[in-house]
Amino acid sequence: MLSAQKPMRYGHTEGHTDVCFDDSGSCIVTCGSDGDVRIWENLDDDDPKSINVGEKAYSCALKNGRLITAVSNNTVQIHTFPEGAPDGILTRFTMNANHVVFNSDGTRIAAGSSDFMVKVVEVADSSKQKTFRGHDAPVLSLSFDPMDIYLASASCDGSVRVWKVEDQTCVTNWLLLQKCNDVINAKSICRLAWQPGSGKLLAIPVDKVVKLYRRETWDNQIDLSDTSITQPLNVVVWSPCGQYLASGSVNGSIVVWKVETQECIERMKHEKSYSICGLAWHPKYEQIAYTDTEGNLGLWEDIGGGKKPNDKVASTVTKNYEDLFDGDDDDYLNGDMIEPQSSPNAGANEDHGDDGDLMPTSGHPRRAIIDDDDNSLDIGMIKANSNLLEKEEDDDDDQIGGFPALPTSSTQQPFYDGPRPTPRQKPFQSGSTPVHLMHRFMVWNSVGIIRCYNDEQDNAIDIEFHDTSIHHATHLPNSLNHTMADLSTEAILLACESTEELASKLHCIYFSSWDANKEWTVDMPKDEDIEAICLGQGWAACATSALLVRLFTVGGVQKEIFCLPGPVVSMAGHGEQLMIIYHRGTGFDGDQCLGVQLMELGKKKKQILHGDPLSLTKKSYLVWAGFSAEGTPCYVDSEGIVRMLNRGLGNTWIPVCNTREHCKGKSDHYWVVGIHENPQQLRCIPCKGARFPPTLPRPAVAILSFTLPYCQVTTEKGQMEEQYWRSVVFHNYVDYLSKNGYELDENAKSQPVKEQQELLMKLFALSCKLEREFRCVELADLMTQNVVNLAIKYASRSRRLNLAERLSEMAVEKASELATALGDEEEEEDFRTHLNAGYSTSATEWGRLPGRSAQQDQEMEEAEESDGCEEAEGMPEVPKQRPNPFSKAVSSAEVITPKSAVIASSSQGRVNPFKVSSSKKDPLVPSANVLDTMSKYSRKISSSRAVNKQSSPVIKPLIPKPKSKQASAASFFQVRTPSSSEKRVGEREEKAGNEPPAVQVTAQDNTENKRPKTGFQMWLEENRANILTDNPGLNEAEVIKEGMSRFRILSTEERMVWTEKAKGGAVNDLTEDKKRKRPTAAEDEAKKNEEQKSEDSNVSKKKKPLDQSTNVRLSSFAFKQS
Amino acid sequence: MEPAEAEFLAEKELVTIVPSFSMDRVHLIGGDLGPFNPGLPVEVPVWLAISLKQRQKCRLIPPEWMDVEKLEEIRDQERKEDTFTPMPSPYYMELTKLLLNYASDNIPKADEIRTLVKDTWDTRMAKLRLSADSFVRQQEAHAKLDNLTLMEINTIGTFLTQALDHMYKLRTNLQPSGSAESQDF
């Protein structure tokens, strides 16, 4: 698109409107049925100046600083422009005037009224009036001949008349329009227009065509039409150069013709198809302002933009070409689009030379920026500039697209085509609204609100605290004209710029002081103006125009001073941290070039960010800078992107929210007032059609959520990745705060870890499902150790042997890392303390493990439930991995402890017996220790599972194909028993350490049948025959019972031997073949499966008869042990 | 049912307040409220809002419908239609009364809102009386009235049912009058 149609905006209440530009084109003036005339500096002007001229305004005209309006009290009034002071009444009618126009030099106006009369009045002397009678119906529209000889008028009687102004005679009369009885019934308001300059042509919109009549001969010269016009035309307006003609229709289409060639060069459709009733061509630029009957104002920019001929010959050729295919226009049936036709107007350019020709589009905005430079005081201006720049960029793009090598047109003055410097944005206080407003927010932050009233009656500051328990609301007179303010929970800081007599002052109200003097004031040195201020905990800071930052204590003691590398933009304080954003240099093409310093003003003063460049969205500027409630620096740019310091990645900035995504309309914005990391909240005020809120009605705070701009957040994976990293980023503050000596409760620390690990586990499961094993390993790398163990379990259950193996390797690595991190001191400590230390470091993780893992297990189960049989088959994999770490552990005796601890955690106590043997010197205590934690862990899991899923098999790998009810009951039994017995084991061990370890092992083992083979089982297998021969009538349960009692009779050593046998060959001193069985099995799948099968059958055989009562008996039996 | 009871029920409605104090989540039988963060809008039942407002612990944000333009629309609609139009809240009258009595300083154009709601109410009451009248006149056995609020039913319920009872008595006495009289005398 070469031309830019900006979104329309609300201008007036519904009803007829009129629009014009002022002489210089610097502002748009509209009037509407609300009786107001509004002066817009540009389309984005959120605070247009309003002049009330009456109850309803029908038409307005502006020339030479006089604003003429036709209002509903049947008068035509003058107001001064731009002040808007009433300057008398020009003329009256018996009905309201419908249209007023100036003549070309602004000395006379013409007004046409509903009382059928047309009057021409001298502006300077309203007594000199000429009345034109002749119309038989209300007059619709008028147009002054630029030569001041004729006046054209259109009326509801269907006639268009041309009058000679001198003698008020009707020169000609065409019956062109449809007759009607009143203006409101008229099909078209028929705003006709003379061609500017010589007035050679008179353009009249007649139904769907614009008829052009030649002066003097008054014959119909040309009809301009276009297929996109489907409804009658309302308005006609000439470009100031007189070459182009624009017309707006009652269904909202606007068409621009090049009169000479009669070709339509631009088309546009009103976004809502409202009737266009006002059109005005910018006196200099190729912009058209338009208004509709619903009171909206729109601006159509760059009409004919980018149509620079790059080659005269080429353009003529194209022109001819176009002439040949004139019918092309018919193809443009789609009126919804702006269809720029690439019709080069080279000829026109050559012909008309410099006389107000359409200028190259790219030149003007730039010029405008430079013009604006001196008065670009507020954000509005900057915004305007950046808008212009935006437009400029569009142009450039277009031109580059359309004409790769763009030569300067001969009619143009040469201009610098490189990047243009952006005016530097002015310093501001975060959370404040522009200074020029009468009622403004000086600051709105998480502590409170400071409002400033500056009108005729009052010049005051209102301070209000969100939490009234901090301080009561305060009202201060603003005699010093403070413009900056900051508010913290202990003080109010105000500052004003210097005036001619008074120096710039910093004024602090330290309300939490315990003495009687709660205020202090400091004068800045001469010629030094405060530009930004902020408050921290116990200190205040101000940045001045002398590029100095001055620090004060909150009680008023002057402290450090340091220099800034550039003019300050904004400052923010939080606790000990001070963030200063300043201009590092000059930005180009709409960009700002900002730098940021972050320092800590606590005991050890240090600089964290040394003036690093601040990343802003292209062509945006800073609108908010501050800290989150937790103390992480954040800032917001004018494009609504919220960025936050990522302390976890070398103090880089990460975009955490795009507030514009939440906006409904294009001109809506969110005005940020605070950021909270926990809970994740972006507190801001929604502003409809503005960048900042008004003070009244009191705006309400809304909460936005954060979203990191990760890819593919529509997919599950992307979503979880985003959530994970968001959680990581938003909990960086925990580390930071704890590093800086703040106390945080354990919950605050463990909560995020838990959340993150949960997400990782979900991601892991997802990747597993998608067969992305490599990705799984990558994910596991991010996990904490315990979660890796869960991942291993998950992987083994879903029959991913390779993955599980790799993961277990990783787990070992992680464990050794953990061990090295633990340091050497442990070597001196005894084994028990060592272990304790090892666990206590990760106490939080252990502590919170049960709940989470239960949850995760559940999830995994859900995931797994789909393939029930597979799981049962997948079970051998768990034991299979075990040998690997073990063999390693054996080889390096030093690392045994942590490793085995890991493994213990991974296999949930299964390895304990091994531990016992590996630490022979003190076999009981450490194992008890490990067991303690582990058993608690597994118990909780199993019990929670038991609660959650009473009948379903829970620890899947241990369940021998739960097909029958019996089997599932057995599995249930298996799950339950260890929990109770293990608990007992733990308790018992705590009570008495002298209990023979084998007993413990037995109790554990015989109940934990999930283990492929326990010592007792092995023993039982061997001795089953004996038992059976002794007591032939026994059933399975009784056999086991009997076996148990027999096993218990065995000596401790014997039992140990069995247990170790069961544990396999990992144990150093056991070398029998039987013990080798396990590791071999691990290596040999087939063999293992066989073994597994036999085991399965064994287990199920053994377990089948066991019912709930045996279970109870069994546990009571175990209890007796202690 | 008393109007006071209807009002009591209305106090369960949720409104948004901006608290000026900080408090953790409050666990009540009716559900959890809060947490209250100063300056951050939170939804609470009307009874709590009023209580906090009276203690100047919060600022009230009027419900969305409590807005002059919207109420004007509702009133016009109500006047235009012969039947009852749906109200913005089943407790619009009670809420208006309560909120305007206790928090009129937080509601822009409180007086206009009061008038508008009263207008709407009057229109509806007139309709209700009219329909009751035609109901009685036409001796209908049943009628269906949609979109009536509790308070509105309350105003006419007792009266109408009693009146119908009386009429029924009168009618039943009237019909067998000949025989009854002869028996009595």
Coordinates of C-alpha atoms in Angstrom, one line a residue, chain A residues 870-1122:
Chain A
E870 CA 3.4 -53.1 28.0
E871 CA 4.1 -51.8 31.3
A872 CA 4.1 -55.1 32.9
E873 CA 6.5 -56.3 30.3
G874 CA 8.6 -53.2 30.7
M875 CA 9.3 -53.9 34.3
P876 CA 12.5 -55.7 34.1
E877 CA 14.2 -52.6 32.9
V878 CA 14.4 -51.0 36.3
P879 CA 16.6 -53.6 37.8
K880 CA 18.5 -53.8 34.7
Q881 CA 19.9 -50.3 35.0
R882 CA 21.0 -50.8 38.5
P883 CA 24.0 -52.8 37.9
N884 CA 25.7 -50.1 35.8
P885 CA 26.1 -47.5 38.5
F886 CA 27.0 -50.2 40.9
S887 CA 29.9 -51.6 39.0
K888 CA 31.1 -48.1 38.7
A889 CA 30.6 -47.5 42.3
V890 CA 32.6 -50.4 43.2
S891 CA 35.5 -49.4 41.0
S892 CA 35.8 -46.1 42.7
A893 CA 35.4 -46.5 46.3
E894 CA 35.6 -42.9 47.1
V895 CA 32.4 -42.0 45.3
I896 CA 30.4 -44.9 46.6
T897 CA 28.5 -43.1 49.1
P898 CA 26.8 -40.4 47.1
K899 CA 26.3 -42.7 44.2
S900 CA 24.7 -45.3 46.2
A901 CA 22.6 -42.6 47.8
V902 CA 21.4 -41.7 44.4
I903 CA 20.7 -45.1 43.5
A904 CA 19.0 -45.6 46.7
S905 CA 16.8 -42.8 45.8
S906 CA 16.3 -44.0 42.3
S907 CA 15.2 -47.4 43.2
Q908 CA 13.5 -46.3 46.3
G909 CA 15.2 -48.3 49.0
R910 CA 15.8 -51.4 46.9
V911 CA 19.5 -50.8 47.1
N912 CA 19.6 -50.4 50.7
P913 CA 20.8 -53.9 51.4
F914 CA 23.7 -53.2 49.1
K915 CA 24.4 -50.1 51.0
V916 CA 24.6 -52.1 54.1
S917 CA 27.2 -54.3 52.7
S918 CA 29.1 -51.6 51.0
S919 CA 29.6 -49.8 54.2
K920 CA 30.5 -52.7 56.3
K921 CA 32.1 -50.9 59.2
D922 CA 28.9 -49.5 60.3
P923 CA 26.5 -51.5 58.3
L924 CA 23.3 -50.7 60.2
V925 CA 23.2 -47.1 60.9
P926 CA 23.8 -45.6 57.5
S927 CA 21.5 -48.0 55.9
A928 CA 18.9 -47.1 58.4
N929 CA 19.5 -43.6 57.6
V930 CA 19.1 -44.0 54.0
L931 CA 16.2 -46.2 54.5
D932 CA 14.6 -43.6 56.7
T933 CA 14.3 -41.1 54.0
M934 CA 13.7 -43.5 51.3
S935 CA 11.1 -45.5 53.2
K936 CA 9.2 -42.4 54.1
Y937 CA 9.3 -41.4 50.6
S938 CA 8.0 -44.6 49.2
R939 CA 5.5 -45.0 51.9
K940 CA 4.0 -41.6 51.2
I941 CA 3.9 -42.4 47.6
S942 CA 2.3 -45.7 48.0
S943 CA -0.1 -44.6 50.6
S944 CA -1.2 -41.6 48.5
R945 CA -1.5 -43.9 45.6
A946 CA -3.4 -46.4 47.6
V947 CA -5.8 -43.6 48.5
N948 CA -6.1 -42.4 45.0
K949 CA -6.4 -45.6 43.2
Q950 CA -7.6 -48.3 45.5
S951 CA -7.9 -51.1 43.0
S952 CA -5.5 -50.2 40.3
P953 CA -2.0 -51.6 40.4
V954 CA 0.2 -48.8 41.3
I955 CA 3.9 -49.5 41.1
K956 CA 3.7 -50.9 37.7
P957 CA 7.0 -52.5 37.1
L958 CA 6.4 -54.8 40.0
I959 CA 3.1 -56.1 38.9
P960 CA 3.0 -59.4 37.2
K961 CA 0.5 -58.6 34.4
P962 CA -2.5 -57.6 36.4
K963 CA -5.1 -59.5 34.4
S964 CA -7.2 -61.2 37.0
K965 CA -8.7 -59.7 40.0
Q966 CA -6.6 -61.8 42.1
A967 CA -3.5 -60.6 40.5
S968 CA -4.5 -57.0 41.0
A969 CA -5.3 -57.8 44.6
A970 CA -1.9 -59.3 45.0
S971 CA -0.3 -56.3 43.5
F972 CA -2.2 -54.1 45.8
F973 CA -1.0 -56.1 48.7
Q974 CA 2.5 -55.7 47.4
V975 CA 2.2 -52.1 47.3
R976 CA 0.7 -51.6 50.6
T977 CA 2.9 -53.9 52.6
P978 CA 6.3 -52.3 52.0
S979 CA 4.9 -49.0 53.1
S980 CA 3.8 -50.2 56.4
S981 CA 6.8 -52.5 57.0
E982 CA 9.2 -49.9 55.8
K983 CA 7.8 -47.4 58.1
R984 CA 8.2 -49.8 60.9
V985 CA 11.7 -50.4 59.8
G986 CA 12.4 -46.8 60.0
E987 CA 10.8 -46.4 63.4
R988 CA 12.4 -49.4 64.7
E989 CA 15.8 -48.4 63.6
E990 CA 15.4 -45.1 65.3
K991 CA 14.5 -46.7 68.5
A992 CA 17.1 -49.4 68.6
G993 CA 20.1 -49.7 66.5
N994 CA 21.0 -53.1 67.7
E995 CA 18.4 -55.0 65.9
P996 CA 20.0 -57.5 63.6
P997 CA 20.1 -56.0 60.2
A998 CA 19.0 -59.1 58.5
V999 CA 15.8 -59.0 60.3
Q1000 CA 15.2 -55.6 59.0
V1001 CA 16.2 -56.8 55.6
T1002 CA 14.0 -59.7 55.8
A1003 CA 11.0 -57.8 56.9
Q1004 CA 11.6 -55.5 54.2
D1005 CA 12.4 -58.1 51.7
N1006 CA 9.7 -60.5 52.3
T1007 CA 7.1 -57.8 52.0
E1008 CA 8.7 -56.1 49.1
N1009 CA 8.2 -58.8 46.7
K1010 CA 8.4 -56.3 44.0
R1011 CA 12.1 -56.9 44.0
P1012 CA 12.8 -59.6 41.5
K1013 CA 14.5 -61.7 44.2
T1014 CA 15.0 -61.0 47.8
G1015 CA 17.2 -62.8 50.2
F1016 CA 14.2 -64.4 51.7
Q1017 CA 12.7 -65.4 48.5
M1018 CA 15.9 -67.0 47.4
W1019 CA 16.1 -68.7 50.7
L1020 CA 12.5 -69.7 50.4
E1021 CA 12.9 -71.1 46.9
E1022 CA 15.7 -73.3 48.2
N1023 CA 13.9 -74.3 51.3
R1024 CA 10.4 -74.6 49.9
A1025 CA 10.8 -78.3 49.3
N1026 CA 12.0 -78.8 52.9
I1027 CA 9.0 -76.9 54.3
L1028 CA 6.6 -78.8 52.1
T1029 CA 8.0 -82.1 53.0
D1030 CA 7.8 -81.1 56.7
N1031 CA 4.3 -79.8 56.4
P1032 CA 2.7 -81.3 53.3
G1033 CA -0.7 -79.8 53.8
L1034 CA 0.3 -76.2 53.6
N1035 CA -1.1 -73.7 51.1
E1036 CA 1.0 -70.9 49.6
A1037 CA 0.4 -68.4 52.3
E1038 CA 1.2 -70.9 55.0
V1039 CA 4.3 -71.9 53.3
I1040 CA 5.5 -68.4 53.3
K1041 CA 4.5 -67.9 56.9
E1042 CA 6.3 -71.0 57.8
G1043 CA 9.3 -70.0 55.7
M1044 CA 9.4 -66.7 57.4
S1045 CA 9.5 -68.1 60.9
R1046 CA 12.2 -70.5 59.7
F1047 CA 14.2 -67.8 58.1
R1048 CA 14.0 -65.8 61.3
I1049 CA 15.5 -68.6 63.2
L1050 CA 18.6 -68.4 61.0
S1051 CA 21.6 -66.6 62.4
T1052 CA 22.2 -63.0 61.4
E1053 CA 25.2 -63.9 59.3
E1054 CA 23.3 -66.5 57.4
R1055 CA 20.6 -64.1 56.6
M1056 CA 23.1 -61.6 55.5
V1057 CA 24.5 -64.1 53.1
W1058 CA 21.1 -64.6 51.6
T1059 CA 20.4 -61.0 51.4
E1060 CA 23.7 -60.3 49.7
K1061 CA 23.1 -63.2 47.4
A1062 CA 19.9 -61.6 46.4
K1063 CA 21.6 -58.3 45.9
G1064 CA 23.8 -59.8 43.3
G1065 CA 27.4 -59.6 42.3
A1066 CA 27.9 -55.9 43.0
V1067 CA 28.9 -56.7 46.5
N1068 CA 32.6 -57.0 46.7
D1069 CA 33.0 -60.1 48.8
L1070 CA 30.3 -62.2 47.2
T1071 CA 31.5 -64.1 44.1
E1072 CA 29.2 -67.1 43.8
D1073 CA 27.5 -67.7 40.5
K1074 CA 24.2 -67.0 41.9
K1075 CA 25.1 -63.6 42.8
R1076 CA 26.4 -63.0 39.4
K1077 CA 22.9 -63.7 38.2
R1078 CA 21.7 -60.2 38.4
P1079 CA 24.4 -58.3 36.5
T1080 CA 24.4 -61.0 33.8
A1081 CA 20.7 -60.6 33.6
A1082 CA 21.2 -56.9 33.1
E1083 CA 23.4 -57.5 30.2
D1084 CA 21.4 -60.2 28.6
E1085 CA 17.9 -59.2 27.7
A1086 CA 16.7 -62.6 26.7
K1087 CA 18.0 -64.3 29.7
K1088 CA 16.6 -61.7 31.9
N1089 CA 13.2 -62.0 30.3
E1090 CA 13.3 -65.6 31.0
E1091 CA 14.2 -65.1 34.5
Q1092 CA 11.6 -62.4 34.8
K1093 CA 9.0 -64.8 33.5
S1094 CA 10.0 -67.4 36.0
E1095 CA 10.0 -64.8 38.7
D1096 CA 6.7 -63.5 37.6
S1097 CA 5.2 -66.9 37.8
N1098 CA 6.9 -67.4 41.1
V1099 CA 5.7 -64.2 42.5
S1100 CA 2.2 -64.5 41.3
K1101 CA 2.1 -68.1 42.4
K1102 CA 3.3 -67.1 45.8
K1103 CA 1.2 -64.1 46.1
K1104 CA -2.1 -65.2 44.7
P1105 CA -3.4 -66.8 47.8
L1106 CA -2.5 -63.8 49.9
D1107 CA -5.5 -61.8 50.6
Q1108 CA -6.1 -58.7 52.7
S1109 CA -6.2 -60.6 56.0
T1110 CA -2.8 -62.2 55.4
N1111 CA -1.6 -58.8 54.6
V1112 CA -2.8 -57.6 57.9
R1113 CA -1.4 -60.5 59.7
L1114 CA 1.9 -60.1 57.9
S1115 CA 2.1 -56.5 58.9
S1116 CA 1.2 -57.3 62.5
F1117 CA 3.9 -59.9 62.4
A1118 CA 6.4 -57.4 61.2
F1119 CA 5.3 -55.0 63.9
K1120 CA 6.1 -57.5 66.5
Q1121 CA 9.7 -57.3 65.5
S1122 CA 10.1 -54.0 67.1

